[in-house]
Short mmCIF file of C-alpha atoms in Angstrom, two decimals:
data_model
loop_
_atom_site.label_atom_id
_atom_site.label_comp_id
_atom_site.label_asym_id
_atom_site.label_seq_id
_atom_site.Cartn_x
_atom_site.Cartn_y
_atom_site.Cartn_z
CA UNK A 1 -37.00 20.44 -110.40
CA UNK A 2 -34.67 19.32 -113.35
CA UNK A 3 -32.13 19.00 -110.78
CA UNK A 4 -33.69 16.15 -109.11
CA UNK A 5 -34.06 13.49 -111.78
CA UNK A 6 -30.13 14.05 -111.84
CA UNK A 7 -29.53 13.94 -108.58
CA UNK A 8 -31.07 10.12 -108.70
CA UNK A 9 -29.52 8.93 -111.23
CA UNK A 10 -25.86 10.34 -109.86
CA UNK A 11 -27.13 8.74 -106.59
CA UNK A 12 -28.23 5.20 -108.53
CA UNK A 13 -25.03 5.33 -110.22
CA UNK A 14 -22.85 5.31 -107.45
CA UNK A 15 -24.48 2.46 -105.83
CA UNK A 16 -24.27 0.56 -108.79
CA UNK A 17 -20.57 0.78 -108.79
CA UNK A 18 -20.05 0.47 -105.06
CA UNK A 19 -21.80 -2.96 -105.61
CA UNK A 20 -19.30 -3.75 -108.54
CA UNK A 21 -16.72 -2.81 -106.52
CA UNK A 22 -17.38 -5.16 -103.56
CA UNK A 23 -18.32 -8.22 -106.35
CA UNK A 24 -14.68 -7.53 -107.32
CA UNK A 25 -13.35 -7.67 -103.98
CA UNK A 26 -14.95 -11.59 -103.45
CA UNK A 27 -13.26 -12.40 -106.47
CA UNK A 28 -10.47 -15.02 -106.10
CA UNK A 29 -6.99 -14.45 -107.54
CA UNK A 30 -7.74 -17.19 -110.03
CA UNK A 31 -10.64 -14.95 -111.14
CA UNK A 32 -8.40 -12.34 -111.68
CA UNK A 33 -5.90 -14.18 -113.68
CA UNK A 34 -8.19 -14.98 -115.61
CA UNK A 35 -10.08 -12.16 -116.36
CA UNK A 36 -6.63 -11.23 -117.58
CA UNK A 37 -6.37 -13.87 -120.10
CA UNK A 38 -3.87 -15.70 -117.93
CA UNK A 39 -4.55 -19.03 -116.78
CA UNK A 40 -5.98 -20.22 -113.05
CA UNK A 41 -3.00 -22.09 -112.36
CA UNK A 42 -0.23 -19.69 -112.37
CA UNK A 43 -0.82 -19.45 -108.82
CA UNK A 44 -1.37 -22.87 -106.15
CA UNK A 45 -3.84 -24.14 -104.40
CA UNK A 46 -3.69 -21.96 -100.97
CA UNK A 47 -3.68 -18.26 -101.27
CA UNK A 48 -5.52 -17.18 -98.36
CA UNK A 49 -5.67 -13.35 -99.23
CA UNK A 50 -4.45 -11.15 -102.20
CA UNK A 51 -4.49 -7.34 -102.97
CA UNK A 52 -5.01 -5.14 -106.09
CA UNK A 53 -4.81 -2.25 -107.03
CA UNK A 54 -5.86 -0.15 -109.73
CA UNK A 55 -2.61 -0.17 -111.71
CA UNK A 56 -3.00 -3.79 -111.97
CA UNK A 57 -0.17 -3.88 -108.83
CA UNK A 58 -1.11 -7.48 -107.19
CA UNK A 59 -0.09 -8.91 -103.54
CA UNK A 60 -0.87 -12.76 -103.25
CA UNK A 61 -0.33 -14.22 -99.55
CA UNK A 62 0.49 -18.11 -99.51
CA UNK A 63 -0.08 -20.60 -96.18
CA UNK A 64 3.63 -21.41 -96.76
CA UNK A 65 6.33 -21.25 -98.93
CA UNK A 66 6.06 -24.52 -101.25
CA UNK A 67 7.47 -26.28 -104.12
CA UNK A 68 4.67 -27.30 -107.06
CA UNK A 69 6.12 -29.90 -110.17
CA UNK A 70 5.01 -29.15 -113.69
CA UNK A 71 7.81 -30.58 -116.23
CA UNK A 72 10.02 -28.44 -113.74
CA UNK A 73 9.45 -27.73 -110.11
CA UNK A 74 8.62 -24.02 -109.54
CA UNK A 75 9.22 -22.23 -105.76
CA UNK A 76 6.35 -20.12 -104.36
CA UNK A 77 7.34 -17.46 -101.55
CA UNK A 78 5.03 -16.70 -99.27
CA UNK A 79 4.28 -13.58 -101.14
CA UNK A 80 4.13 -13.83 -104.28
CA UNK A 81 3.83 -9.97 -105.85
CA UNK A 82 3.94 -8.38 -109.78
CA UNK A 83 2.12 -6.42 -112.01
CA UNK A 84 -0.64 -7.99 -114.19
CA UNK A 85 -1.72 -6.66 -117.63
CA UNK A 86 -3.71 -8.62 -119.96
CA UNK A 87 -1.82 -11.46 -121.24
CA UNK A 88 0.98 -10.93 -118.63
CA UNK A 89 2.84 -10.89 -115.55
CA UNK A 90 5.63 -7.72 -115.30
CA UNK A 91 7.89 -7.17 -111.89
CA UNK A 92 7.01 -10.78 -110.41
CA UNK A 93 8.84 -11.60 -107.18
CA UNK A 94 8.14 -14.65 -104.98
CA UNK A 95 8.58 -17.52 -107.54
CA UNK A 96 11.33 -19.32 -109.05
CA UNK A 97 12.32 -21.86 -111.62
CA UNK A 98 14.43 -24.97 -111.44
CA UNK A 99 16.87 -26.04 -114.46
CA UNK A 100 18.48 -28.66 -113.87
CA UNK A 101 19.96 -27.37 -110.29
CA UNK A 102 19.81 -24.22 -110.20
CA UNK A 103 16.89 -22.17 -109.17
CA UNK A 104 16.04 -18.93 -111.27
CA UNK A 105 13.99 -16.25 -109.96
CA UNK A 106 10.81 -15.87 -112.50
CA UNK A 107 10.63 -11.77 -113.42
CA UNK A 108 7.72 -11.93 -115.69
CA UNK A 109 5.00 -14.56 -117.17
CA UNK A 110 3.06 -13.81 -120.76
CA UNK A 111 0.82 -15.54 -122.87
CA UNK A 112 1.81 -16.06 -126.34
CA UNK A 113 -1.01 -15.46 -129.03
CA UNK A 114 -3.98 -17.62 -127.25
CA UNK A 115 -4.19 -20.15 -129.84
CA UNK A 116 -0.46 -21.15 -130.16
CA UNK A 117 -1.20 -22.39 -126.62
CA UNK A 118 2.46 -21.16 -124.54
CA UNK A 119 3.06 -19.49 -122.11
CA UNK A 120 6.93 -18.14 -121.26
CA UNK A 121 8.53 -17.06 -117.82
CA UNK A 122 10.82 -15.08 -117.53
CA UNK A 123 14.12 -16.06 -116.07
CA UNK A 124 16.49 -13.14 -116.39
CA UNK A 125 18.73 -15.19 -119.16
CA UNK A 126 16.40 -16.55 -121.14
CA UNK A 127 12.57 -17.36 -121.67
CA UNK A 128 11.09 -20.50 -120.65
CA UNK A 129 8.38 -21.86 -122.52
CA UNK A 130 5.54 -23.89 -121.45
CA UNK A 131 2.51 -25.55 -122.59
CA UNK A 132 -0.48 -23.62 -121.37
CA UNK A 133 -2.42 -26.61 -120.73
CA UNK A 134 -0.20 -27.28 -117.62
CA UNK A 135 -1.67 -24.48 -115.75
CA UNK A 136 -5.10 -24.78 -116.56
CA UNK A 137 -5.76 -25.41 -112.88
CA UNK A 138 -4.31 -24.60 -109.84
CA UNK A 139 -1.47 -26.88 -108.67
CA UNK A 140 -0.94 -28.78 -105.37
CA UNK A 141 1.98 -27.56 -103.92
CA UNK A 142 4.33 -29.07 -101.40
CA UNK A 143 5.18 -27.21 -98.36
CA UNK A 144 9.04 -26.21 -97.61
CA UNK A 145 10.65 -24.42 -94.80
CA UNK A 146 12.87 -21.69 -95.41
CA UNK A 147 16.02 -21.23 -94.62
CA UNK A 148 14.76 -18.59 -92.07
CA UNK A 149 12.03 -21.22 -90.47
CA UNK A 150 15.45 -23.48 -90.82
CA UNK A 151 17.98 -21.71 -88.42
CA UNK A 152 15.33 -20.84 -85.85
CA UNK A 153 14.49 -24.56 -85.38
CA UNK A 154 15.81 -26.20 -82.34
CA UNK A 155 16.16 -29.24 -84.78
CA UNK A 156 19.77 -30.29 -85.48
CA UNK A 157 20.61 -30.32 -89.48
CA UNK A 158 22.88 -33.02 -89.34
CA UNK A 159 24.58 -35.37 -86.53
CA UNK A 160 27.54 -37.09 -86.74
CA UNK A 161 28.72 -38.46 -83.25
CA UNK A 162 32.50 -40.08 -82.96
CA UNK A 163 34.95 -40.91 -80.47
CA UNK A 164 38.60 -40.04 -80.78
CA UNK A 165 40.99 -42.80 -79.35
CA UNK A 166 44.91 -42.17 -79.20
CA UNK A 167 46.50 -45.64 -80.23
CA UNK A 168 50.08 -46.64 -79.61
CA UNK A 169 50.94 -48.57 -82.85
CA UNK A 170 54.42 -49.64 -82.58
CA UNK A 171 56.74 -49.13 -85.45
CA UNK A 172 53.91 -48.14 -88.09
CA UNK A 173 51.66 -45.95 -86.89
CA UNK A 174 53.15 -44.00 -84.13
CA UNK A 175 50.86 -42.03 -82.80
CA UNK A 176 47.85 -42.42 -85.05
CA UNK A 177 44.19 -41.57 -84.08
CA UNK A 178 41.64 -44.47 -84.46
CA UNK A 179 38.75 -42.32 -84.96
CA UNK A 180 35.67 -43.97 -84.01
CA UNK A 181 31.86 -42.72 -85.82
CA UNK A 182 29.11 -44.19 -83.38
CA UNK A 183 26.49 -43.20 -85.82
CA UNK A 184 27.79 -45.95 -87.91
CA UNK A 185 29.79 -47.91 -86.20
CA UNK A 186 33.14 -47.82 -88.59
CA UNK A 187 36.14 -46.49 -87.28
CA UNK A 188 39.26 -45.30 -89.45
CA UNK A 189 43.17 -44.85 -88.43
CA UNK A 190 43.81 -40.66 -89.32
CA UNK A 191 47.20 -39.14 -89.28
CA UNK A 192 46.94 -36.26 -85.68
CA UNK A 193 48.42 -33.80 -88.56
CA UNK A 194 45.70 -34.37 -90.90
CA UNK A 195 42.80 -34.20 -87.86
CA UNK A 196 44.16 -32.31 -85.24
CA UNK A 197 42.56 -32.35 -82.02
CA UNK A 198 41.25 -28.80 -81.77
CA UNK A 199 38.59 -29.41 -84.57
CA UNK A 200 37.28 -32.19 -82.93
#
């Protein structure tokens, strides 16, 4: 009969977490990140879907790859995927950092001491440091194709359209080209030599 008062409260107990578990699984990735004293805005406005596991191990899916500014333009993937402790982001993949122009792949995002109010990424050569403040919330971000979405357009990249004219120029320009660019209506004499024929 002692048995049975156990048996409840092993049996109450395991609903109780079953129902913490599934409170935790309609959490939001911004919930998360901040539940693990990172801020909401790490992340941009349109993850659809993320994963975690118990290890802290984190898969967030994007819409689309974007660009959002802060006072420097970060790159969201996709996926963006990492490890989250408190205070911190370890083995991040899926975002990257402009300087100047160059793009830097972000490895790892912590939170100095709360009240200093910084937060650094890690760019492989160096630490970049940020004012918490600017990702108190999560960002708008601007969508951009990649270079995959790129290539398998039927878009052209870039059209220049000319016409190639042989000229008889006596004395001074033998055998000069007038090359002709219809796109903008100039034209130009060129040396054959100096634009042969075959790359046109």
């Amino acid at each position: 009969m002692a048995l049975l008062p156990l048996l409840w409260f092993l049996l109450a107990s395991l609903i109780s977490c079953t129902n913490s578990r599934q409170l935790k699984k309609e959490e939001t990735i911004y919930e998360v990140l901040k539940a693990h004293g990172l801020p909401m805005g790490l992340l941009p406005k349109g993850v659809r879907e993320f994963d975690i596991d118990e290890n802290g191990r984190f898969q967030a899916y994007l819409d689309q790859a974007c660009n959002a500014k802060f006072e420097s333009e970060l790159h969201y993937d996709r996926n963006v995927s990492g490890t989250l402790s408190y205070g911190q982001i370890g083995g991040l993949s899926g975002i990257s950092a402009q300087e100047l122009f160059l793009w830097f792949p972000v490895k790892g995002i912590r939170v100095d001491v709360p009240s200093s109010g910084l937060i650094y990424f890690d760019v492989g050569v160096v630490f970049k440091q940020f004012s918490l403040s600017l990702f108190e919330t999560p960002p708008d971000c601007v969508a951009v194709r990649t270079e995959e979405e790129q290539s398998n357009s039927n878009a052209p990249v870039a059209e220049t359209v000319f016409k190639v004219e042989a000229l008889t120029l006596p004395f001074a320009y033998p055998n000069w080209l007038r090359v002709k660019y219809e796109s903008t209506g100039s034209d130009r004499l060129c040396r054959p030599e100096r634009y042969p024929l075959t790359s046109f």
